[in-house]
Tab-separated table of C-alpha atoms and ligand atoms in Angstrom:
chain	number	residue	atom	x	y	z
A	1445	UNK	CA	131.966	96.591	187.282
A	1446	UNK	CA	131.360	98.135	183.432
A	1447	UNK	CA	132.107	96.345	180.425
A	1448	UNK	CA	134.096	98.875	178.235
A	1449	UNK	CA	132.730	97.538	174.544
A	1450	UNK	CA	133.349	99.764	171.592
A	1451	UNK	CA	130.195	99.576	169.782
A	1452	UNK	CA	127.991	101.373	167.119
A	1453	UNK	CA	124.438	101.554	168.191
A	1454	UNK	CA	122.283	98.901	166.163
A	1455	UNK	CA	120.038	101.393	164.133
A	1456	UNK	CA	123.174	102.779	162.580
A	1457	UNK	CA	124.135	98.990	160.752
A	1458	UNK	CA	121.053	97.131	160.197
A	1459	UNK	CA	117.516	99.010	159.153
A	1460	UNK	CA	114.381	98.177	161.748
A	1461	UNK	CA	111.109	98.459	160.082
A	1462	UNK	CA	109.532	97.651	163.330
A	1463	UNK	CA	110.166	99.134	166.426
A	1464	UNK	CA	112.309	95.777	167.581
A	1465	UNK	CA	114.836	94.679	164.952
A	1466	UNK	CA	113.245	91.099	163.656
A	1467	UNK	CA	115.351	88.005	162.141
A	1468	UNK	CA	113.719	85.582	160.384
A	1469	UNK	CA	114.122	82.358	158.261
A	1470	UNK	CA	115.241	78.481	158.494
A	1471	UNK	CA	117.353	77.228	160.738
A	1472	UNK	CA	119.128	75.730	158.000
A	1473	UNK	CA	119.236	76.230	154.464
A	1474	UNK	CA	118.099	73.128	152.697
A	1475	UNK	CA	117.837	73.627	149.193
A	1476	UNK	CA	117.057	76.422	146.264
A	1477	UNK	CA	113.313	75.010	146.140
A	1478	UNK	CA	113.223	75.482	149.988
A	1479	UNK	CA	114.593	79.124	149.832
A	1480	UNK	CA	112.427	79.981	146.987
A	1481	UNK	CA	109.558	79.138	149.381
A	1482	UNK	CA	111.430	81.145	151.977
A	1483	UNK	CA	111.560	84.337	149.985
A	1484	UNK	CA	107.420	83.616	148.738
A	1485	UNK	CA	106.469	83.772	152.391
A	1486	UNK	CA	108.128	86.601	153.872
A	1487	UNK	CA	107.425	88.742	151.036
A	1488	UNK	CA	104.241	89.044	152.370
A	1489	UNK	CA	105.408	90.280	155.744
A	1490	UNK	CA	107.299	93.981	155.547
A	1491	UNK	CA	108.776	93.570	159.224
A	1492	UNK	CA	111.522	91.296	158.933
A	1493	UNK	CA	114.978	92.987	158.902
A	1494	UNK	CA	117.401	90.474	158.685
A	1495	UNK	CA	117.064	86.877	156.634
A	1496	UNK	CA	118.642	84.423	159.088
A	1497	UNK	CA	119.580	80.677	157.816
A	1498	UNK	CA	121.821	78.224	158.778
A	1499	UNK	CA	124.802	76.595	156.600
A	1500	UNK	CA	127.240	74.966	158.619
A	1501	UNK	CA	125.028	73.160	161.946
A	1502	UNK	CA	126.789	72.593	164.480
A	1503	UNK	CA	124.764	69.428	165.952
A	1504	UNK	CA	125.076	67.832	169.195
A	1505	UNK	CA	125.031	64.242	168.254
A	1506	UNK	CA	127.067	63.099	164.861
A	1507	UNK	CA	123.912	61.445	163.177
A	1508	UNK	CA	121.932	64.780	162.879
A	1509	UNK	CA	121.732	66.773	159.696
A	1510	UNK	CA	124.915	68.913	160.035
A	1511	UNK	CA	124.123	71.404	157.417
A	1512	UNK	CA	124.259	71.750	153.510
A	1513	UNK	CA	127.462	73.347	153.427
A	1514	UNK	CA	129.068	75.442	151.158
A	1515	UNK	CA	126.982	74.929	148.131
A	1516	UNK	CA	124.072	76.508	150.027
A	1517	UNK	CA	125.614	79.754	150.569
A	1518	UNK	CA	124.331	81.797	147.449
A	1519	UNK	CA	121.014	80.208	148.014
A	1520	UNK	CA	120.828	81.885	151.487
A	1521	UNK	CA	122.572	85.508	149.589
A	1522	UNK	CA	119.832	84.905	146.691
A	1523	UNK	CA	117.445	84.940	149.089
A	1524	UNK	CA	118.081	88.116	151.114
A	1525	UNK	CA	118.840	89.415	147.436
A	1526	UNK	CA	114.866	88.448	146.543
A	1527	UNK	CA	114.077	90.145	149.475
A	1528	UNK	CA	115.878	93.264	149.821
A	1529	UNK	CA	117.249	92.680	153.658
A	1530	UNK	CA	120.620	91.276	154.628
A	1531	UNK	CA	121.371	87.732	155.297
A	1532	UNK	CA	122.708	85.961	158.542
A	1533	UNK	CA	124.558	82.949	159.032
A	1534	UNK	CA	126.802	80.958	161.490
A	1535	UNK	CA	130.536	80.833	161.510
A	1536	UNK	CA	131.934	78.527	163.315
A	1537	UNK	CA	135.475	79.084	161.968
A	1538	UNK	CA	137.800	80.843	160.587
A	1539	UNK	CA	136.958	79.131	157.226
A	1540	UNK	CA	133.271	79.977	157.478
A	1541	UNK	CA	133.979	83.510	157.829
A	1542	UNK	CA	136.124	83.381	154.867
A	1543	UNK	CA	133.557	81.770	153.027
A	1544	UNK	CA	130.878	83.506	153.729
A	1545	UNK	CA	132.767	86.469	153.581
A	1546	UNK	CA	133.244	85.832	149.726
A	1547	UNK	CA	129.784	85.237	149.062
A	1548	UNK	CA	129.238	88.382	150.376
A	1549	UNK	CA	126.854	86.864	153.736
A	1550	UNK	CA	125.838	90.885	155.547
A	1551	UNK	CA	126.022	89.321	159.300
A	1552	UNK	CA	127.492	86.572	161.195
A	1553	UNK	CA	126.696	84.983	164.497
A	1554	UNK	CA	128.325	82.899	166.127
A	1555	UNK	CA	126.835	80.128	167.683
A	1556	UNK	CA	126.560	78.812	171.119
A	1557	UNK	CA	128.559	75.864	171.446
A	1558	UNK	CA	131.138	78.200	169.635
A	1559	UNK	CA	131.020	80.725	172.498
A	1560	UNK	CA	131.594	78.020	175.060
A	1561	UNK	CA	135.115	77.632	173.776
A	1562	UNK	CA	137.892	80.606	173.896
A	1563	UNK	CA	139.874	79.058	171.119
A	1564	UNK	CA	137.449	78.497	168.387
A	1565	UNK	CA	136.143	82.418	169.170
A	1566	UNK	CA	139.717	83.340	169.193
A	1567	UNK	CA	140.089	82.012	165.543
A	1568	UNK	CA	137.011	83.376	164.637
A	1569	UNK	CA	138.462	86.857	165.840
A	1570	UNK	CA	141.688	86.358	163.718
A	1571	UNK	CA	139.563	85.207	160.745
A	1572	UNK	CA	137.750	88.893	161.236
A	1573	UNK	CA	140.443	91.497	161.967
A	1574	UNK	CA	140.169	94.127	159.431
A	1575	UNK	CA	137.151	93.334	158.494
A	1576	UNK	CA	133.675	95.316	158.685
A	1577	UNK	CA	130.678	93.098	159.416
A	1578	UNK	CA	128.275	92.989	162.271
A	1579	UNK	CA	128.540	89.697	164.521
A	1580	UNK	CA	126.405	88.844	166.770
A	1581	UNK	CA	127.520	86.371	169.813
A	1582	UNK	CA	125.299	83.775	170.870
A	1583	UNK	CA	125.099	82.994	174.686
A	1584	UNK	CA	127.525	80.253	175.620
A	1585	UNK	CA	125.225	76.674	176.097
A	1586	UNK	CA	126.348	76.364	179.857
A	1587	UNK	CA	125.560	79.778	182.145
A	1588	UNK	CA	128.711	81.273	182.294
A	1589	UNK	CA	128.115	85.339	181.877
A	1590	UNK	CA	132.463	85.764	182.178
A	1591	UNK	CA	132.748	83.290	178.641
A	1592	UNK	CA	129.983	85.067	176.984
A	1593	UNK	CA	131.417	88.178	177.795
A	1594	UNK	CA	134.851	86.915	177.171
A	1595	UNK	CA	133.499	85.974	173.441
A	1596	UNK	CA	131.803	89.073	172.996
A	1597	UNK	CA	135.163	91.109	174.131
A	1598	UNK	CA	137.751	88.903	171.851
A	1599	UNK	CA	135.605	90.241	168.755
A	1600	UNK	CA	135.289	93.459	169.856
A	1601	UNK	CA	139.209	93.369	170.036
A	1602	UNK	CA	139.532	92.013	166.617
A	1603	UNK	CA	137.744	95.721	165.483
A	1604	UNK	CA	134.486	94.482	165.067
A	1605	UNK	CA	132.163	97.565	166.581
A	1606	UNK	CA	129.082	96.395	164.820
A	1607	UNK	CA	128.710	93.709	167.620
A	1608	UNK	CA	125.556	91.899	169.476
A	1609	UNK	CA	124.707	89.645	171.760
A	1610	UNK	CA	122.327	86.922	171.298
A	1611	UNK	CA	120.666	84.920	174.079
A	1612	UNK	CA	119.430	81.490	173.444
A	1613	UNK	CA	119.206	80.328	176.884
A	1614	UNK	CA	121.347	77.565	178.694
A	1615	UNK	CA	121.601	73.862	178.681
A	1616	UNK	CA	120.126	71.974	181.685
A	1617	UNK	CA	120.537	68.827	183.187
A	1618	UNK	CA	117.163	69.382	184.802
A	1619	UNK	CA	113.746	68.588	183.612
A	1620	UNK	CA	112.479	71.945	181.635
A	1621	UNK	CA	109.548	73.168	180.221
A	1622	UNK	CA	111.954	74.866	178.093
A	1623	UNK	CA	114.403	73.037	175.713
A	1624	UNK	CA	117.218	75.916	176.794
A	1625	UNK	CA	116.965	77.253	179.945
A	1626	UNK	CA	116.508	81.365	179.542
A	1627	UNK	CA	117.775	82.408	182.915
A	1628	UNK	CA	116.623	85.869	182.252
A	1629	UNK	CA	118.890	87.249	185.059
A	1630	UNK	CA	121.804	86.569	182.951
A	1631	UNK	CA	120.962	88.389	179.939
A	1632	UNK	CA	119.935	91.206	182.283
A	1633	UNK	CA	122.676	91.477	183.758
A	1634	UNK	CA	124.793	91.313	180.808
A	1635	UNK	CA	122.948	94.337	179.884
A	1636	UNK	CA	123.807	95.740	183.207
A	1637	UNK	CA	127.062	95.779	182.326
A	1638	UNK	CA	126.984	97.247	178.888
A	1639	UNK	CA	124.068	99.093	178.067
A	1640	UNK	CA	124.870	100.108	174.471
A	1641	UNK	CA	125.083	96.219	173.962
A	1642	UNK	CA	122.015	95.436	171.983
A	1643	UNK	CA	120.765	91.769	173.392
A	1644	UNK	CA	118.613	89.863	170.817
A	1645	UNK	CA	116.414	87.253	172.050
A	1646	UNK	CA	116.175	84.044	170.549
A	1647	UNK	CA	113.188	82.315	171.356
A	1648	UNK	CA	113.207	79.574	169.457
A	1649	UNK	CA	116.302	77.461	170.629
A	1650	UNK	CA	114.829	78.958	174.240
A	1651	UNK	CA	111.531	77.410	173.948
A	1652	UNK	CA	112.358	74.246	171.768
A	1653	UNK	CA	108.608	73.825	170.990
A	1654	UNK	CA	106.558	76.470	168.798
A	1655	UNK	CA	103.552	76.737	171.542
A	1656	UNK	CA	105.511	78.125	173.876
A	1657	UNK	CA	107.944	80.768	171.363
A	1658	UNK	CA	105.022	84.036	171.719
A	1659	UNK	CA	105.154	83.594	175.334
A	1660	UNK	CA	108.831	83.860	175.020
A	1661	UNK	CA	109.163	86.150	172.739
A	1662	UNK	CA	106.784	88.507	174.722
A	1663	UNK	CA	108.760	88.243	178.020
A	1664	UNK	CA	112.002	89.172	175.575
A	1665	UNK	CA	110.137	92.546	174.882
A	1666	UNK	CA	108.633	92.946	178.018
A	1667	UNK	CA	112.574	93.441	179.315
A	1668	UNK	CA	113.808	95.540	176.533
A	1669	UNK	CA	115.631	93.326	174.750
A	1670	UNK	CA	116.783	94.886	170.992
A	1671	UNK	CA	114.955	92.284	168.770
A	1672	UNK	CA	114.112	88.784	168.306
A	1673	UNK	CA	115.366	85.820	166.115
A	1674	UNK	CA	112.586	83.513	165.321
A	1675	UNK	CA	113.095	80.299	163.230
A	1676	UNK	CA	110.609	79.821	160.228
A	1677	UNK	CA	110.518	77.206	157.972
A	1678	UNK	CA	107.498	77.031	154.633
A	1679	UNK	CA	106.768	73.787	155.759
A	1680	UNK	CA	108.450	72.684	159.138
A	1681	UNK	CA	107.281	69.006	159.497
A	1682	UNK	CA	109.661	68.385	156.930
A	1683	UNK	CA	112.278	70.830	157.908
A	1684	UNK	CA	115.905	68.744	158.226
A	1685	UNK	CA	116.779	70.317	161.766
A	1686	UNK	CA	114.783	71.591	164.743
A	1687	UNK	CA	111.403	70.873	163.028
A	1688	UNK	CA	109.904	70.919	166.307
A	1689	UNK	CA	110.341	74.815	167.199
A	1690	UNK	CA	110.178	76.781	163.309
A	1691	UNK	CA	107.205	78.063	162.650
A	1692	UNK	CA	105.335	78.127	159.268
A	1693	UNK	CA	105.073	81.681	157.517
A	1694	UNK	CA	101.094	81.949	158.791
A	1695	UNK	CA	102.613	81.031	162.339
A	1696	UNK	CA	105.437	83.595	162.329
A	1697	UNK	CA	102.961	86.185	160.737
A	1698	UNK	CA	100.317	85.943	163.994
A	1699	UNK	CA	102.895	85.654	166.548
A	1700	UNK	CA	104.135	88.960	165.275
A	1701	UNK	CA	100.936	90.905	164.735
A	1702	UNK	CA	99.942	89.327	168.730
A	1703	UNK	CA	103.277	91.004	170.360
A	1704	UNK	CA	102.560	93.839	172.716
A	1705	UNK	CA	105.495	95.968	171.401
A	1706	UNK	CA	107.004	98.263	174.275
A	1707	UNK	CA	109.604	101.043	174.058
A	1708	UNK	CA	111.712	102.182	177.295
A	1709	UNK	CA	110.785	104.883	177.568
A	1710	UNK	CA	107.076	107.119	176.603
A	1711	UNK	CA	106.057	110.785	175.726
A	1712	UNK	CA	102.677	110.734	177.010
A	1713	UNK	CA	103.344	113.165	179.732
A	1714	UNK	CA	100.680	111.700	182.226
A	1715	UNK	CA	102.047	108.160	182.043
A	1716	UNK	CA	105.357	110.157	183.134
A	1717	UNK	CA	103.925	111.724	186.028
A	1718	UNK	CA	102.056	108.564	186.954
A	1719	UNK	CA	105.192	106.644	187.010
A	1720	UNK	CA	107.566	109.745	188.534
A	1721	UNK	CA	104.781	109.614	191.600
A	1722	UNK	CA	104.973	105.873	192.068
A	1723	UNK	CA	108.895	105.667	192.013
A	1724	UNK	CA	108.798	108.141	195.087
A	1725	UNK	CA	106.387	105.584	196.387
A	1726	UNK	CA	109.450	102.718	195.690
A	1727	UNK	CA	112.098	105.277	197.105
A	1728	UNK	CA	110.848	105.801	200.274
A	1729	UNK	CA	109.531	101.938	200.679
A	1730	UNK	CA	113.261	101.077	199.601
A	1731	UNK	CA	114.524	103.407	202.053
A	1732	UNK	CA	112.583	102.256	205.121
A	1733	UNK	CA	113.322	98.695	204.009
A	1734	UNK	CA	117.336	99.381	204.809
A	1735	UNK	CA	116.909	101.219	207.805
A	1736	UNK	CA	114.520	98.381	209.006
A	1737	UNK	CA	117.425	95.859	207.976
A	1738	UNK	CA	120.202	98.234	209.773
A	1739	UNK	CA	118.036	97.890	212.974
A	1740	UNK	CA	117.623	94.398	212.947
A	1741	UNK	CA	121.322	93.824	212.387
A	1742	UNK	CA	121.864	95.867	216.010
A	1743	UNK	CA	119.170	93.145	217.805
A	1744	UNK	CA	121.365	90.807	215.854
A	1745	UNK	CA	124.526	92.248	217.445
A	1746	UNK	CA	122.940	92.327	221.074
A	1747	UNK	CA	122.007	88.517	220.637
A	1748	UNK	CA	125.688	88.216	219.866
A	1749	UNK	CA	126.994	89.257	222.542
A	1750	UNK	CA	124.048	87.772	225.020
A	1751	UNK	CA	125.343	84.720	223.508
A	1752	UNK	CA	128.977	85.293	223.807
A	1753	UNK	CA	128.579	86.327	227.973
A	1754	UNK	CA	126.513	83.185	228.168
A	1755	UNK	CA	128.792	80.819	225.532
A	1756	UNK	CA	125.920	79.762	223.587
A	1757	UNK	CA	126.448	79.222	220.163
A	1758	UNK	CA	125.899	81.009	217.414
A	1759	UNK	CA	123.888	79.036	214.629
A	1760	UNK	CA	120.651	77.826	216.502
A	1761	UNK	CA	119.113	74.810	214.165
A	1762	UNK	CA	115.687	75.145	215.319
A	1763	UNK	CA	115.156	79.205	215.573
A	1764	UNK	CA	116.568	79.316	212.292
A	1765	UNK	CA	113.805	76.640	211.037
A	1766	UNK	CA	111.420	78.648	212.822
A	1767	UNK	CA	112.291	81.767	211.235
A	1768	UNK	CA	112.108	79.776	207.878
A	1769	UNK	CA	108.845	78.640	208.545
A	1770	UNK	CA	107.203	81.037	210.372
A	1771	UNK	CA	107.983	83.930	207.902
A	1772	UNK	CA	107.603	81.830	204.149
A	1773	UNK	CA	103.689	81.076	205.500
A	1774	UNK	CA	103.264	84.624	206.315
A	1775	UNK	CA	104.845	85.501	202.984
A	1776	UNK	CA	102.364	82.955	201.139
A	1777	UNK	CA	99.508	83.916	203.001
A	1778	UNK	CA	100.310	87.488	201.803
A	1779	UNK	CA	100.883	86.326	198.393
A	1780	UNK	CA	105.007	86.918	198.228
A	1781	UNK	CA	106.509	83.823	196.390
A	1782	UNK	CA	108.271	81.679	198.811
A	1783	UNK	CA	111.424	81.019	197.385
A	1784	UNK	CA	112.055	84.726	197.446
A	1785	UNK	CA	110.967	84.891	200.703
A	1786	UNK	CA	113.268	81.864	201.451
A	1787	UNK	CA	115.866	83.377	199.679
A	1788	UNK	CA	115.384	86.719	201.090
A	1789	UNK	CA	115.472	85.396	204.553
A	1790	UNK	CA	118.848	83.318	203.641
A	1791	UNK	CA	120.909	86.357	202.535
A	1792	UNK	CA	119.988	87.995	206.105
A	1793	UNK	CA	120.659	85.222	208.190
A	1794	UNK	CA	124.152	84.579	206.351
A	1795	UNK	CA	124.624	88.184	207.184
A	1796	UNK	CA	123.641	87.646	210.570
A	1797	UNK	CA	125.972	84.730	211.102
A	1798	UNK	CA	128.907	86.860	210.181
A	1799	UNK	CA	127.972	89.955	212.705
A	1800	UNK	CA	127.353	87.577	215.644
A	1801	UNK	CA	130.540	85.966	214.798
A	1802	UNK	CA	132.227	89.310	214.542
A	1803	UNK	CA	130.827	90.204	217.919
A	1804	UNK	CA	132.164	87.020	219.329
A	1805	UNK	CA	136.045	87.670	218.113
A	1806	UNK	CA	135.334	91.650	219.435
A	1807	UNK	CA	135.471	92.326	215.909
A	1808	UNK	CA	132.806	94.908	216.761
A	1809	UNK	CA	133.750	97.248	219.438
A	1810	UNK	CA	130.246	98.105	221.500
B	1141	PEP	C1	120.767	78.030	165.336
B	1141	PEP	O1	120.570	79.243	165.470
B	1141	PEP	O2	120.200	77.331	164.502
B	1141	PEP	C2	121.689	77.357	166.299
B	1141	PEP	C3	122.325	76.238	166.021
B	1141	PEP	O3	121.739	78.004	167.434
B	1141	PEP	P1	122.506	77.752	168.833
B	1141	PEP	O4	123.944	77.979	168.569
B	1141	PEP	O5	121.882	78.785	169.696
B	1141	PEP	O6	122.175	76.354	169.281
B	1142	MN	MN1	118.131	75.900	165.010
């Protein structure tokens, strides 16, 4: 399946000074003094595109700071102003956008627990028709790729072509080293679907803590993703929401300068070669891997139908823990991880099932 998004590449709406585009800034505005501070620090850094800052917070429990409102929206507009890069902020309605609109805000995003809910991203899409800015969708909080895409389709359909996705990984029941699950697979796929889809990373609501945001942040660029959005906050024991994951300006400089920037794609012609010789390598292992799958699918089919003379079943409890066993040590031993190995071995034997029970209703004529 392809997503059919009508979108204008990312270069041609928002200038990258780096190779990645980079947003930066508070999660929420706070006050003038704060934003003056703001604009002080990343002055001194000439790689941040895009000032991002939040005005209206949506927070998940009623006694956290829900934003300054309003009020704080020419602080944010001063700012990007100070610094000659466009501002970002999150809409959450259609009043936001009208409001922000006004002040003359250059992006919008719109934010997760926004995504997670057709209506409010339907009135957001009203709120924009006719209108040119970029938006950029956040990842819905709970894994669902159809809603994200969903959200990310209802504002393409409202004529906004300037459009993004942003993931900021998934809630989680679970225990998590990270405060937002990133379930990397998702975002992947998403790009899968739509390549010219530019997928920004956001590291900090992923990671929740600032130790573990450069890791992050590194594994974003590692799989291609556009850019990054990285809270930063002058002084972030103080800051009024998510003090825990913004990084101070010397923070947000180092994590930058340590990124291992990649590109898709390289020039050098011997890396090409290199990599054009080891992909035969892949092709051929990929093809012998199928062909050893077809012809263990025919033993498969012969059990079947030993089984079916003899009216033995077809699930076998203890071979299949056997198999388990016997092939997630060898996998171990041989350094494979052992859920995929688990995994791998699941998807077979599912497959496996199905023939044998195919053979047994002469689905398969031999
Ligand atoms: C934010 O960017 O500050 C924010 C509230 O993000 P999210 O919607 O991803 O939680
Ligand atoms: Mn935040």
């Amino acid at each position: 399946m392809e997503l059919s998004l009508n979108i204008e590449a990312l270069d041609s709406w928002v200038r990258k000074r780096g190779q990645k585009l980079l947003i930066s800034g508070p999660c929420s505005v706070e006050s003038p003094e704060q934003m003056d501070e703001v604009v002080r620090a990343l002055s001194k850094q000439d790689n941040i595109d895009v000032l991002r800052g939040g005005i209206w917070k949506p927070r998940t429990r009623p006694d956290s700071f829900e934003g300054i409102g309003t009020e704080a929206l020419p602080w944010l507009k001063e700012a990007g102003r100070a610094l000659d890069i466009p501002v970002e902020t999150e809409a959450a309605e259609a009043e936001h956008v009208e409001l922000a609109l006004k002040e003359g805000i250059d992006i919008l995003w719109i934010g997760a627990r926004t995504s997670a809910s057709p209506f409010s991203v339907q009135e957001i899409a009203d709120a924009l028709k006719g209108v040119d800015i970029p938006v950029m969708v956040k990842n819905p909080i709970n894994p669902d790729i159809q809603l994200w895409i969903g959200a990310l389709e209802r504002i393409n359909n409202a004529g906004i072509q300037k459009l993004a996705a942003v993931h900021r990984g998934f809630s989680s029941f679970e225990n998590s080293v990270f405060r937002n699950v990133p379930m990397w697979d998702i975002a992947i796929a998403l790009k899968s679907l739509c390549s010219d889809l530019p997928i920004i990373c956001d590291p900090s609501h992923i990671a929740g803590n600032k130790e573990m945001i450069p890791f992050v942040a590194q594994k974003a660029i590692d799989l291609d993703m556009d850019g990054l959005m990285i809270e930063s906050h002058p002084d972030p024991e103080h800051a009024l929401s998510d003090k825990e994951q913004q990084l101070s300006p010397e923070k947000l400089e180092n994590l930058i300068r340590g990124l291992s920037m990649r590109s898709a794609t390289s020039t050098d012609p011997v890396f090409e070669n290199q990599l054009e010789e080891l992909r035969a390598i892949i092709d051929q292992i990929d093809e012998d891997l199928i062909k050893t799958l077809v012809s263990r699918m025919k033993i498969v089919e012969k059990i079947g139908e030993y089984k079916k003379e003899n009216s033995v079943t077809i699930f076998q409890l203890e071979r299949w823990k056997e198999i388990l066993e016997t092939r997630t040590s060898l996998g171990k031993k041989l350094d494979l991880d052992e859920d995929f190995v688990k995994s791998f071995l699941e998807l077979i034997h599912e497959l496996s099932i199905r023939r044998q029970t195919d053979v047994m209703n002469q689905r398969i004529e031999k």
